[in-house]
PDB file of C-alpha atoms in Angstrom:
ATOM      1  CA  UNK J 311       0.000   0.000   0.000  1.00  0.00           C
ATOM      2  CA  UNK J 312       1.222   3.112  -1.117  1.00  0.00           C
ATOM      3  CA  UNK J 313       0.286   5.679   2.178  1.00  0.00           C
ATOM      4  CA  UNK J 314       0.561   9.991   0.657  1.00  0.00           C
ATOM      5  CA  UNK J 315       3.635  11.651   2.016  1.00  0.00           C
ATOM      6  CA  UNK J 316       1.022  14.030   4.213  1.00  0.00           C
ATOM      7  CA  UNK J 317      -0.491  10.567   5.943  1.00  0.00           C
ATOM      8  CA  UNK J 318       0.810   9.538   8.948  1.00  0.00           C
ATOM      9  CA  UNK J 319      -1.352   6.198  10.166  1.00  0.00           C
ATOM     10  CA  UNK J 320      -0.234   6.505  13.889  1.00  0.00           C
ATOM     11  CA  UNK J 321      -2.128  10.500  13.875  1.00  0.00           C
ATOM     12  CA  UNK J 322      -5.141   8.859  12.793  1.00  0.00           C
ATOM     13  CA  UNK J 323      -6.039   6.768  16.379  1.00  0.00           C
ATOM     14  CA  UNK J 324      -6.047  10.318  17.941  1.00  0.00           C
ATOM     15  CA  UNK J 325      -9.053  11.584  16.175  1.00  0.00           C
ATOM     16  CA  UNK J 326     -10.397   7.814  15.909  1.00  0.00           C
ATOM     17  CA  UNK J 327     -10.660   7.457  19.997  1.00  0.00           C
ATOM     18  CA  UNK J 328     -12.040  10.962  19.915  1.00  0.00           C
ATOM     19  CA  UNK J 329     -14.918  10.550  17.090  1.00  0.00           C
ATOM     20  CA  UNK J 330     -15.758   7.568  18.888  1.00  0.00           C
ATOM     21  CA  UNK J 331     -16.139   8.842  22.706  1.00  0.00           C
ATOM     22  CA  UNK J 332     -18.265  11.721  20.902  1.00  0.00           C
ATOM     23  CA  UNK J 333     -20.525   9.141  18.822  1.00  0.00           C
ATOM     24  CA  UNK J 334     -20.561   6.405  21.626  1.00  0.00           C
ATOM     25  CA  UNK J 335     -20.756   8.193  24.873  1.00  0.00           C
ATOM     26  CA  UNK J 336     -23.853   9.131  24.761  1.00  0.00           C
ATOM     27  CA  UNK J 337     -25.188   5.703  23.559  1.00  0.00           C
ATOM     28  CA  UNK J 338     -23.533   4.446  26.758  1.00  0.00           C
ATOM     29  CA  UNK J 339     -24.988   7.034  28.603  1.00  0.00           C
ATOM     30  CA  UNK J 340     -28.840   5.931  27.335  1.00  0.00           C
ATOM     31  CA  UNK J 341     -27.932   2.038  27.840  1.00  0.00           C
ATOM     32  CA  UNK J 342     -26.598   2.711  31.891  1.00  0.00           C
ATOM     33  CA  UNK J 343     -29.901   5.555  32.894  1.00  0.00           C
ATOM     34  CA  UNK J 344     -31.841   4.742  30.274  1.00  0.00           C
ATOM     35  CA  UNK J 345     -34.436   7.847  29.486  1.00  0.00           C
ATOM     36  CA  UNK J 346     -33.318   9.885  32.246  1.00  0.00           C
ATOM     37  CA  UNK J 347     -32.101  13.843  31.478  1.00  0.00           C
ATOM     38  CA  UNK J 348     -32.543  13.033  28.389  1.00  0.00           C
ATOM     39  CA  UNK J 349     -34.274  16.224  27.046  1.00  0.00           C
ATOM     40  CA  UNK J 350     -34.326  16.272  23.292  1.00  0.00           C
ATOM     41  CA  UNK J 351     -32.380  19.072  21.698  1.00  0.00           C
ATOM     42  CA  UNK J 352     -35.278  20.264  19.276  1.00  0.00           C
ATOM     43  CA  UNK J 353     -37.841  20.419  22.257  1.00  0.00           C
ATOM     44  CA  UNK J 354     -39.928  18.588  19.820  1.00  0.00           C
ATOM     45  CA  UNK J 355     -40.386  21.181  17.461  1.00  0.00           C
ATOM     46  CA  UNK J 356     -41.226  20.397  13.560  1.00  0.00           C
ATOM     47  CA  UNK J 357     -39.797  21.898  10.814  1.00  0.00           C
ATOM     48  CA  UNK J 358     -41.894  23.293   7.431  1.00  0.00           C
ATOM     49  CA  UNK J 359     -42.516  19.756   6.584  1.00  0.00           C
ATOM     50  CA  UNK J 360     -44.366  18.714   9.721  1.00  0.00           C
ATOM     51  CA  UNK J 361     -41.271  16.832  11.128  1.00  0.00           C
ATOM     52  CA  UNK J 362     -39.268  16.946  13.904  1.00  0.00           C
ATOM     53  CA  UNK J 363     -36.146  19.024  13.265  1.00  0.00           C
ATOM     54  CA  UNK J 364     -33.510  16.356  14.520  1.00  0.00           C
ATOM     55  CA  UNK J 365     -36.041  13.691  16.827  1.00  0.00           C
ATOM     56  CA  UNK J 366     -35.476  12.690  20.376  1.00  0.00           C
ATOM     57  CA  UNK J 367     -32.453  10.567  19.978  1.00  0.00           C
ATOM     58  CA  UNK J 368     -30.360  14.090  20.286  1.00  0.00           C
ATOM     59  CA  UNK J 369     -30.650  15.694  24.140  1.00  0.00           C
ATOM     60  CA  UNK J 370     -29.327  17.666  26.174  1.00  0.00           C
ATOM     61  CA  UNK J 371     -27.794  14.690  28.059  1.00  0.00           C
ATOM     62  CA  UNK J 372     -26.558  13.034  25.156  1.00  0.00           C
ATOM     63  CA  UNK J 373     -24.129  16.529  23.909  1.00  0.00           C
ATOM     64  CA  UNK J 374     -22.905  16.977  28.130  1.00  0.00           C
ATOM     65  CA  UNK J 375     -21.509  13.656  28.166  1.00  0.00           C
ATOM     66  CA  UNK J 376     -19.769  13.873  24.791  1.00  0.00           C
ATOM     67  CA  UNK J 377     -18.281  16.776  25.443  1.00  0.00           C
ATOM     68  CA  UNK J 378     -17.468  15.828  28.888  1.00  0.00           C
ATOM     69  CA  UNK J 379     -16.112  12.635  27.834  1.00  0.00           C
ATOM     70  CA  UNK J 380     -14.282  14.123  24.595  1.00  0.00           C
ATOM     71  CA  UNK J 381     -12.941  16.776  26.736  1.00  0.00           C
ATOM     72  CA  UNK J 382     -11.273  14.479  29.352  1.00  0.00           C
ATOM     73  CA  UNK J 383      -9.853  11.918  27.131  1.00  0.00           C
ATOM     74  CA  UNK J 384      -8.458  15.359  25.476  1.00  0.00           C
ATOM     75  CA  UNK J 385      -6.670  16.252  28.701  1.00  0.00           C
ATOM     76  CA  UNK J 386      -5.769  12.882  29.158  1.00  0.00           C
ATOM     77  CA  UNK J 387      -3.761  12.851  26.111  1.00  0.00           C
ATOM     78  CA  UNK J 388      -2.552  16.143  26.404  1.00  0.00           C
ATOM     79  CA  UNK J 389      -4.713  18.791  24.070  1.00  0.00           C
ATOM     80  CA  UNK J 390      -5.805  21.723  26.300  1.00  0.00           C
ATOM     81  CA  UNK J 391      -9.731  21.713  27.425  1.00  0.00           C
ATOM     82  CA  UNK J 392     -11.032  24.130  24.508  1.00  0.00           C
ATOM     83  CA  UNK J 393      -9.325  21.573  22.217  1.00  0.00           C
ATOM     84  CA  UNK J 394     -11.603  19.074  23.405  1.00  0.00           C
ATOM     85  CA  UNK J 395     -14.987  20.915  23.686  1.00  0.00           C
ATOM     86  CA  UNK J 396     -14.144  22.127  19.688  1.00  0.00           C
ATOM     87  CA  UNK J 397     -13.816  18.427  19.033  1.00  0.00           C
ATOM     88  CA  UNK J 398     -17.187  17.512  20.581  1.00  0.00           C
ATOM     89  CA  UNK J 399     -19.131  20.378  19.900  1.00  0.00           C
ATOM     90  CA  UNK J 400     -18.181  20.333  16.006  1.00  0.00           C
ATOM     91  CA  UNK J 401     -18.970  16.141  16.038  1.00  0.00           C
ATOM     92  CA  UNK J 402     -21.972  16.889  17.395  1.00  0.00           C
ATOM     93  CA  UNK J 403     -22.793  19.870  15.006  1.00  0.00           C
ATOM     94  CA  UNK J 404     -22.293  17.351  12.310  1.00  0.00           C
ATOM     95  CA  UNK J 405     -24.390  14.498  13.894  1.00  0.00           C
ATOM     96  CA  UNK J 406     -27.213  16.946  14.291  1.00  0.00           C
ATOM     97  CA  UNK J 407     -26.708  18.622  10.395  1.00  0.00           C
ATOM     98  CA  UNK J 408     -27.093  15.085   9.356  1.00  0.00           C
ATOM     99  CA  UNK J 409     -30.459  14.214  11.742  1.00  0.00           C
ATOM    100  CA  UNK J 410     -31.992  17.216  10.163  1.00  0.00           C
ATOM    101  CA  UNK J 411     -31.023  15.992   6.514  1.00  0.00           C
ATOM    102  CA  UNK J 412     -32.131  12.656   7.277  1.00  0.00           C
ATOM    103  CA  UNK J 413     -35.416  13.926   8.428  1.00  0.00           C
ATOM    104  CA  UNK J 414     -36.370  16.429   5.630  1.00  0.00           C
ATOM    105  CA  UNK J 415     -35.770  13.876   3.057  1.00  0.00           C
ATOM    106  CA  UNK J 416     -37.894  11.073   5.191  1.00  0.00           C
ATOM    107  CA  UNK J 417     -35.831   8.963   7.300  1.00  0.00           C
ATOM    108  CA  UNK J 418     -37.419   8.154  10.723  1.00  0.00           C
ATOM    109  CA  UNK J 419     -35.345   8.399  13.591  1.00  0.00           C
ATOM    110  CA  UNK J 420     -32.227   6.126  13.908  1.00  0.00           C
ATOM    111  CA  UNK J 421     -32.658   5.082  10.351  1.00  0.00           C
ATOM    112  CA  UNK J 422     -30.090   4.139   8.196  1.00  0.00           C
ATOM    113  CA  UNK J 423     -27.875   6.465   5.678  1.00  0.00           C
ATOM    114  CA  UNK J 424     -24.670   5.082   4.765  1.00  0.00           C
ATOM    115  CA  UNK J 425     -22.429   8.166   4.969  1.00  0.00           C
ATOM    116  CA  UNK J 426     -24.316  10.916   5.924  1.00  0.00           C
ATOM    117  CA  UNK J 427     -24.585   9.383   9.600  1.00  0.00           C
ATOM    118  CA  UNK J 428     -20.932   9.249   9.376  1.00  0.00           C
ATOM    119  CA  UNK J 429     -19.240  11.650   7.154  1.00  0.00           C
ATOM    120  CA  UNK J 430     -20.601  15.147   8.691  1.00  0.00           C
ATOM    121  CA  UNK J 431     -19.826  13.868  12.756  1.00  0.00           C
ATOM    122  CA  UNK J 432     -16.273  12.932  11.363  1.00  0.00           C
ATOM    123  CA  UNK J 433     -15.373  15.440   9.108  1.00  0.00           C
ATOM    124  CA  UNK J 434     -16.480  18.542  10.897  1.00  0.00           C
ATOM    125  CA  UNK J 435     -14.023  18.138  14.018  1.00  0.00           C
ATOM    126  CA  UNK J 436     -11.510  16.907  11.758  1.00  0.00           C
ATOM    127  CA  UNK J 437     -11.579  20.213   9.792  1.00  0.00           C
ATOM    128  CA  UNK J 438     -11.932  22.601  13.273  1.00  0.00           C
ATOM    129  CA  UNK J 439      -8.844  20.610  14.982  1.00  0.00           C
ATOM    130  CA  UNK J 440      -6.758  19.633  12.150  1.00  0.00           C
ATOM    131  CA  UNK J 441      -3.967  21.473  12.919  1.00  0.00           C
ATOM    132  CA  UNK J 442      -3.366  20.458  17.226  1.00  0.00           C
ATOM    133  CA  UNK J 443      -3.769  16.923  15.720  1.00  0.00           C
ATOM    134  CA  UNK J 444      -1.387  17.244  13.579  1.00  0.00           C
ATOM    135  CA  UNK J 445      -2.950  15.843  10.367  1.00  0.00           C
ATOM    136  CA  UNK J 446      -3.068  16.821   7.144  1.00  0.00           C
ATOM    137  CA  UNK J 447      -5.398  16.646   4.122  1.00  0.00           C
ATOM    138  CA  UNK J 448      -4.685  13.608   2.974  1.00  0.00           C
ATOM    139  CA  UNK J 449      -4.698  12.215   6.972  1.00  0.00           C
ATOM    140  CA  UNK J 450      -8.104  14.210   7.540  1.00  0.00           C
ATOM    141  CA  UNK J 451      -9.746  11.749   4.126  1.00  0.00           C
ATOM    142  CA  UNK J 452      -8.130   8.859   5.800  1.00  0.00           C
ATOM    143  CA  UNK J 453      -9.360   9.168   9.003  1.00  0.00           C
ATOM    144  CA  UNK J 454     -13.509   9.718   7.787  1.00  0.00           C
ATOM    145  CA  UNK J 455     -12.815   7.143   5.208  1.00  0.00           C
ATOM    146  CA  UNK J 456     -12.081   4.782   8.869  1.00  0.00           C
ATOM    147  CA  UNK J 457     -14.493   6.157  10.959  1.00  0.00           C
ATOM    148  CA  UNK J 458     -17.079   5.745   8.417  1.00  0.00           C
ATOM    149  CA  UNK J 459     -16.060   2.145   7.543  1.00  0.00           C
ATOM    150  CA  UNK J 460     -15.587   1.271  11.396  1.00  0.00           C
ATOM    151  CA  UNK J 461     -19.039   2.352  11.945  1.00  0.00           C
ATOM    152  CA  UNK J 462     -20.560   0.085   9.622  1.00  0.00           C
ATOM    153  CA  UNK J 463     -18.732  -2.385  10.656  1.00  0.00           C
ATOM    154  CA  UNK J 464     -18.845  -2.423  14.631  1.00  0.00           C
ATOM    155  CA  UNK J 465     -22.628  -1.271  14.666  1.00  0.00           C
ATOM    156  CA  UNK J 466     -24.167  -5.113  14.431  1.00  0.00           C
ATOM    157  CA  UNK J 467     -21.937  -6.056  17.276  1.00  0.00           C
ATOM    158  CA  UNK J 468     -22.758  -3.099  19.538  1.00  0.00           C
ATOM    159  CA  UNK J 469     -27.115  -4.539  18.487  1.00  0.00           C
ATOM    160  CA  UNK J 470     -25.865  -7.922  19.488  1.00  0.00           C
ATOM    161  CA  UNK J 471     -24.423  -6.605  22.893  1.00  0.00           C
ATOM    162  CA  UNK J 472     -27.184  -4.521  23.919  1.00  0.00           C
ATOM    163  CA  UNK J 473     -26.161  -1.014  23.345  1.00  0.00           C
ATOM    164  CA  UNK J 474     -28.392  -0.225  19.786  1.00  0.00           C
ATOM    165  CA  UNK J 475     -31.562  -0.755  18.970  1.00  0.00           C
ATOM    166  CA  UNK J 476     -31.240  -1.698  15.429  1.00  0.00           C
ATOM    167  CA  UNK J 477     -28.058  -3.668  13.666  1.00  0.00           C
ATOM    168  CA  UNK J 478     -26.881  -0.494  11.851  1.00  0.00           C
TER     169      UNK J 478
END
């Protein structure tokens, strides 16, 4: 495999362990309280079209633990706090974009869209924090290209251990 003189495969975990305490700690989160806090971000409000702007899978709840989780694993690895709630906040910015996308054009809640559940949460915080990380273009494509693919991939074992409703 031929690997871009701007890719550096050991950058990439960085970003990886972050995207993935954004996406999963709030899926945690619902699993361990279940329904409690969890206050949906849209208050239930419908767009133009009659539906819910972004549904009740995205709270209040759900975007404090991220960003508290994202946060500390930033300090942890030694980014500075800010660092960290950039990270989350822009993951979470692109989670939500992609909600609303998904439910103008008629997918329910937690329904499946190859990509655009994974591209916008990825490549948001990758394009806010490139530069503390270290990456560049080239790592930036890699690591959505992983995140994206590692989704898809880990989502039917998180269904078979408990911690998602559906298989995707």
């Amino acid at each position: 495999m031929v690997v871009a003189m701007d890719m550096n495969p050991l950058l990439w975990l960085i970003p990886l362990l972050l995207l993935a305490l954004a996406n999963g700690a709030p899926v945690l989160t619902t699993r361990l309280v279940g329904e409690r806090w969890s206050w949906p971000l849209d208050s239930g409000a419908r767009a133009w079209d009659g539906r819910r702007l972004l549904g009740g899978s995205k709270t209040w709840r759900g975007l404090l633990v991220a960003v508290a989780s994202v946060t500390a694993a930033a300090l942890l690895l030694g980014f500075s706090a800010g660092f960290g709630v950039a990270f989350a906040l822009s993951s979470l910015l692109g989670d939500a974009a992609s909600s609303f996308v998904k439910r103008r054009i008629g997918i329910e809640q937690s329904g499946r869209a190859v990509g655009l559940d994974q591209i916008p949460e990825a490549l948001l915080p990758l394009l806010v924090c490139y530069r503390p990380l270290g990456l560049g273009p080239g790592d930036v494509v890699a690591v959505v290209i992983l995140f994206t693919v590692g989704q898809v991939l880990i989502s039917p074992v998180m269904f078979r251990l408990g911690l998602r409703n559906r298989p995707y």
